[in-house]
Every structure is written in C-alpha cells, then in structure tokens.
Amino acid sequence: SSGINAESQDPDGRLKWEVDFPEDNSQFVPFLGTEIRMEEGDVSYRFFRKSQKKNITLHYRSHHPLKTKVEVVRNFYRTAEMSSSSPSLKEESFKVVDHLLRSNGYTNPRTFKDTIVRTGTKGTKNSVNLKLPYLSEKVSYEIGRCIQRHNLPIRLIFTPGKKLRSIFCSSRPYDRPECNTTDCRICERLEVGCCVIKCVVYCITCKLCNEEYIGETGRTVRERLSEHLRYASNPTCKSYTDEALAAHYRTNHVNSGPDLTFRILRTEPNIIRRKILESFYINTWKPSINGRDECISVKRFLVT
C-alpha cells in the first residue's frame, strides 16, 4: 500500500493523534462540517456546527441587498441538505440552520429562502459591471428598471455600506510601523517610509541609468522589494528570465551589481483600487523597465 502512516509523518513522536469513538452505535461522531454514525455497516450523516462557533451570520437587519441575504439563507439550507443522508436527518440538519438564522433576526427562515427578489435588470455575457453603493431595495429596483428601459449593457452590483471599523479612527493613530532589522537592505534604499508597510504602489529607480519600474503589492514592502533586489542581483538565473528587473540588468548592466532606490507612491488596502492606481502611474509615467506585455495587461483596470 502507498498510504501515509503516522511514523513517516511524525518520526520523533511529537504529534498527539486523537481518534473519537462513540460510546454506542447510536451516537454521532463530529467530522468536519458533519456528524457521522456507523451502524451495522451503514453510514449516516447530518449537518453539524461546532459548539465553539458563535451563532453569528449575516443579520436580517444588516445593510445588505435583499438578494445577498436570500442567497446566504439558501446556501445554509442547501449545505444542510447535501450534508444529510436521509429525510429524517435532513430535518434535524434544517433545525440546526433554523436556530442559527432565528438568532440573527430571520423570523421564518424557511419561508425567507424562497423569497423572489426583483432586480429590475439582467446582465448578459457582454454586459459591463457597474458597482454602486446599496441604499434600499426600492432605489436598487428603480435604477435597474431605468437601465432595462434604455437597453443598456450594464450588470448592476450593489455593495454594502461602510463598516464601523472603516468609520471609527484608530485607537492608536500616532503609532507608526517600525523595522526592527539591523542594517535593513530595503530601508536604506527607501526614500521615505518603512519596509514593514503593506498594500502599496511603489516605484523602483535604477541609479545606473535613472530608468524606472512601477509595481504594486499587498505584502510588506520588504518582501516584495527583496524579490526585485534578488532579480537584479542574479539577472542570468533561469528562474528570473521573465522578471523585468532581471531583464533590465541582463541587457543593460551585465557586469554591474544592483544600484536601486525605492519610493512608495501610494498606500491602498483595496486590491482593485491599488491595481487602478498602478495602471494610472504606468500609463502616465510610462516607466521603461516595465515590460510591454505588463503595461498592456494593467491598462484593463483603467476606463478610457
């Protein structure tokens, strides 16, 4: 047999393996999102939520489109049905979902899942997505009807309102991220800022020729710029053939070590907005180190 045994995975015997056995054949044993019972060779299972899980899900009174709430409720019942091996166990699974949803403001959750939502518009494969903030069901429906009347190729997407954490200010607004690394290779090349900052659009300047490269990352500045520094230090490495900095040093500075400075242009936690900002800077500044294919691909985030 090619199966993996415990000794091969834990040769030092440091892991503790735990196996649950029911006290009798009528009891269920938890397994992932289900409970399983084996009785005379037959396997029965039903939907299960761990006791450690809080009874919290999308609340009925939350400021989300009705369609979103209906889909959340439907998915719970769909999962419960798929996780049940018989009609009687399906009813038990549904009761678990009933309790969860009633705890979150849904008075009749089983009726609510069959709610028909009026959207006012239906997108096609050639439709363009239009994101708008969600205000109310009436406003959403009227906007959809207007788009439908004028036969516009638009698919509406309504986003929920701001969350409390985006409205309240930080409890420690004057704290600044600090790098604790001695002689940090990235901080010494940064014009302003710190290498532990995340979610940035950045610019790299090659001091040997003053040409520039623009990129973005959701990771820390240190992680991403260390990769660029590695590409420039080993431009002939086969693994870095398609990397812009490696191609630049391989073509223009064959016998020279990397001489780079880094600059943080913008900080933006939202990945779509960050991509748009990156596209804007590339389209406006036209940095020469960025590859042509890369420049074309990021332009799709701009509306021209």
XYZ file of C-alpha atoms in Angstrom:
304
model
C 0.000 0.000 0.000
C 1.159 3.577 -0.806
C -0.732 5.111 2.113
C 0.951 7.512 4.512
C 1.414 6.165 8.036
C 1.840 8.093 11.277
C 5.512 7.178 11.716
C 6.534 8.650 8.356
C 4.807 11.938 9.226
C 5.982 12.082 12.849
C 9.284 10.157 13.217
C 10.065 11.849 16.566
C 6.671 11.022 18.059
C 5.862 14.607 18.961
C 2.377 14.704 17.473
C -0.585 13.530 19.507
C -3.123 11.595 17.494
C -6.698 11.557 18.682
C -9.452 9.237 17.495
C -13.084 9.660 18.580
C -15.193 6.584 19.194
C -18.888 6.764 20.154
C -19.932 5.138 23.394
C -22.587 3.195 21.484
C -23.639 2.734 17.864
C -26.496 5.216 18.148
C -24.179 8.198 18.745
C -22.743 10.511 16.100
C -19.066 11.495 15.824
C -18.105 15.003 14.527
C -16.198 15.070 11.244
C -15.527 18.453 9.605
C -18.941 20.068 8.991
C -20.927 16.888 9.625
C -21.674 14.276 12.249
C -21.227 10.640 11.221
C -22.700 7.455 12.614
C -21.778 3.907 11.554
C -24.320 1.241 12.429
C -24.114 -2.337 11.122
C -22.101 -1.226 8.105
C -24.416 1.667 7.178
C -23.099 5.225 7.308
C -25.449 8.036 8.356
C -24.538 11.701 8.479
C -26.089 15.094 9.199
C -25.164 18.787 9.247
C -23.114 19.920 12.236
C -21.799 23.156 13.738
C -19.186 23.058 16.473
C -20.197 24.397 19.855
C -17.204 26.763 19.727
C -18.746 28.538 16.729
C -20.760 31.589 17.660
C -24.291 31.807 16.254
C -23.370 34.773 14.084
C -24.032 35.177 10.373
C -25.354 37.924 8.082
C -28.074 39.573 10.202
C -31.530 40.211 8.796
C -31.268 43.914 9.683
C -27.798 44.385 8.182
C -27.438 46.981 5.436
C -27.040 44.479 2.591
C -29.151 43.915 -0.525
C -32.084 41.539 -0.007
C -30.683 39.281 -2.714
C -27.485 38.792 -0.691
C -29.436 37.793 2.432
C -31.616 35.372 0.473
C -28.553 33.714 -1.069
C -26.902 33.353 2.350
C -30.013 31.645 3.750
C -30.392 29.415 0.689
C -26.765 28.327 0.907
C -27.177 27.293 4.541
C -30.167 25.095 3.738
C -28.514 23.757 0.595
C -25.423 22.770 2.599
C -27.591 21.185 5.302
C -29.456 19.162 2.689
C -26.265 17.959 0.999
C -24.838 17.019 4.404
C -27.748 14.749 5.297
C -28.081 11.095 4.356
C -31.839 10.687 4.863
C -35.034 12.768 5.028
C -35.242 12.442 8.831
C -31.611 13.560 9.269
C -32.201 16.379 6.785
C -34.956 17.684 9.064
C -32.531 17.573 12.006
C -29.959 19.452 9.921
C -32.553 22.054 8.980
C -33.359 22.622 12.655
C -29.693 23.491 13.287
C -29.898 26.085 10.492
C -33.273 27.326 11.784
C -31.758 28.056 15.194
C -28.775 29.872 13.676
C -30.895 32.081 11.422
C -33.515 32.886 14.059
C -30.668 34.015 16.315
C -29.807 36.521 13.569
C -33.225 38.097 13.090
C -34.844 35.803 10.484
C -38.356 35.127 11.878
C -39.340 32.463 9.305
C -36.057 31.413 7.685
C -37.509 28.525 5.660
C -40.045 30.847 4.072
C -37.458 33.587 3.621
C -35.218 31.347 1.477
C -37.994 31.183 -1.152
C -38.246 34.978 -1.419
C -38.346 36.216 -5.009
C -36.064 39.230 -5.417
C -36.856 41.864 -8.045
C -33.644 43.128 -9.584
C -35.091 45.124 -12.493
C -32.268 44.100 -14.813
C -30.450 41.025 -16.049
C -26.896 41.140 -17.314
C -25.583 39.287 -20.365
C -22.147 37.928 -21.165
C -21.335 41.239 -22.913
C -22.546 43.433 -20.031
C -20.230 45.790 -18.172
C -20.253 45.621 -14.370
C -21.363 48.802 -12.600
C -20.769 48.951 -8.848
C -22.998 51.248 -6.804
C -23.444 51.649 -3.041
C -26.571 49.941 -1.747
C -29.213 52.360 -0.416
C -32.516 50.486 -0.374
C -34.460 47.841 -2.316
C -36.674 50.499 -3.909
C -33.741 52.593 -5.150
C -31.941 49.492 -6.447
C -35.035 48.346 -8.336
C -35.649 51.756 -9.929
C -32.036 52.010 -11.118
C -32.344 48.536 -12.619
C -35.597 49.432 -14.357
C -34.013 52.580 -15.831
C -31.131 50.520 -17.262
C -33.608 47.994 -18.663
C -35.811 50.653 -20.294
C -32.844 52.147 -22.130
C -31.479 48.694 -23.044
C -28.047 49.463 -21.588
C -25.450 46.620 -21.489
C -24.862 47.030 -17.745
C -24.834 44.485 -14.919
C -25.566 46.141 -11.579
C -23.577 45.194 -8.491
C -24.626 46.800 -5.227
C -22.023 46.989 -2.476
C -22.881 47.233 1.255
C -22.305 50.410 3.202
C -19.299 51.228 5.319
C -18.493 49.079 8.310
C -17.907 50.540 11.750
C -14.208 49.731 11.618
C -13.850 51.890 8.484
C -15.657 54.805 10.161
C -14.017 54.859 13.578
C -10.494 56.166 13.856
C -7.669 54.035 15.152
C -7.277 53.854 18.926
C -3.549 54.458 18.398
C -3.408 56.950 15.498
C 0.149 58.107 16.176
C 1.734 54.664 16.091
C 3.954 54.147 13.088
C 5.266 50.833 11.750
C 8.924 50.316 12.511
C 11.558 47.997 11.079
C 13.492 46.146 13.776
C 16.058 44.649 11.392
C 19.623 45.899 11.823
C 21.142 47.211 8.574
C 17.962 46.514 6.591
C 18.765 46.362 2.869
C 15.350 47.723 1.935
C 15.041 50.603 4.423
C 18.424 52.012 3.405
C 17.161 52.195 -0.187
C 13.748 53.663 0.663
C 13.487 57.420 0.178
C 10.575 57.737 2.644
C 8.709 55.209 4.755
C 9.428 51.835 6.269
C 9.825 48.342 4.860
C 7.077 46.790 7.007
C 4.287 48.819 5.350
C 1.784 46.754 3.354
C -0.528 47.361 0.379
C 1.445 49.909 -1.621
C 2.115 51.114 -5.138
C 5.865 51.609 -5.476
C 8.496 52.920 -7.867
C 11.995 51.462 -8.304
C 14.725 53.616 -9.848
C 17.903 52.159 -11.283
C 20.624 54.674 -10.319
C 22.920 53.405 -13.068
C 20.636 54.730 -15.812
C 17.759 56.508 -13.980
C 15.166 54.242 -15.597
C 12.125 53.285 -13.510
C 9.840 50.378 -12.702
C 6.351 50.664 -11.145
C 4.528 47.874 -9.338
C 2.114 47.088 -6.517
C 1.919 44.573 -3.694
C -0.390 43.543 -0.891
C 2.530 42.105 1.070
C 5.092 44.074 3.029
C 7.428 46.367 1.141
C 10.358 44.305 2.425
C 9.055 41.037 0.983
C 8.279 42.395 -2.474
C 11.285 44.689 -2.922
C 13.642 41.983 -1.662
C 12.441 39.885 -4.585
C 13.207 42.708 -7.031
C 16.642 43.132 -5.473
C 17.256 39.406 -5.914
C 16.203 39.558 -9.573
C 18.643 42.426 -10.231
C 21.445 40.639 -8.356
C 21.054 37.418 -10.369
C 19.865 38.545 -13.813
C 21.113 35.417 -15.619
C 19.286 32.965 -13.349
C 16.900 30.834 -15.432
C 14.135 31.231 -12.854
C 14.174 35.013 -13.332
C 14.096 35.065 -17.144
C 10.713 36.804 -17.322
C 11.292 39.238 -14.453
C 11.547 42.904 -15.509
C 14.482 43.843 -13.237
C 16.443 40.757 -14.266
C 15.871 41.511 -17.959
C 16.941 45.134 -17.421
C 20.237 44.238 -15.709
C 20.891 41.353 -18.086
C 20.535 43.700 -21.075
C 21.983 46.979 -19.803
C 24.247 46.313 -16.791
C 25.761 42.863 -17.278
C 28.817 43.287 -15.033
C 27.305 45.714 -12.517
C 25.695 44.999 -9.180
C 22.210 46.375 -8.466
C 22.060 50.058 -7.549
C 18.380 50.658 -6.797
C 16.333 53.150 -4.809
C 12.735 52.575 -3.785
C 9.877 55.015 -3.409
C 6.357 54.392 -2.057
C 3.882 56.243 -4.278
C 0.584 55.373 -2.602
C -0.834 53.154 0.127
C -4.147 51.463 -0.702
C -5.555 48.378 1.085
C -8.242 47.704 -1.563
C -6.706 45.490 -4.254
C -8.868 46.798 -7.109
C -8.132 50.433 -6.281
C -4.453 49.536 -5.897
C -4.428 47.931 -9.345
C -6.115 51.007 -10.804
C -3.505 53.256 -9.184
C -0.706 51.083 -10.542
C -2.282 51.248 -14.006
C -2.632 55.029 -13.740
C 1.028 55.543 -12.819
C 2.259 53.175 -15.542
C 0.046 54.807 -18.166
C 1.077 58.328 -17.088
C 4.774 57.887 -16.315
C 5.470 55.157 -18.900
C 8.353 53.547 -16.945
C 10.843 51.938 -19.321
C 11.711 48.893 -17.173
C 8.125 47.630 -17.113
C 7.673 45.092 -19.901
C 5.342 45.921 -22.776
C 3.020 42.989 -22.049
C 2.793 44.064 -18.426
C 1.872 47.623 -19.425
C -0.899 46.345 -21.711
C -2.323 43.950 -19.108
C -2.654 46.554 -16.344
C -4.412 49.040 -18.638
C -7.557 46.930 -18.452
C -8.122 48.414 -14.989
C -8.454 51.897 -16.480
C -11.695 53.161 -18.015
C -10.838 55.068 -21.166
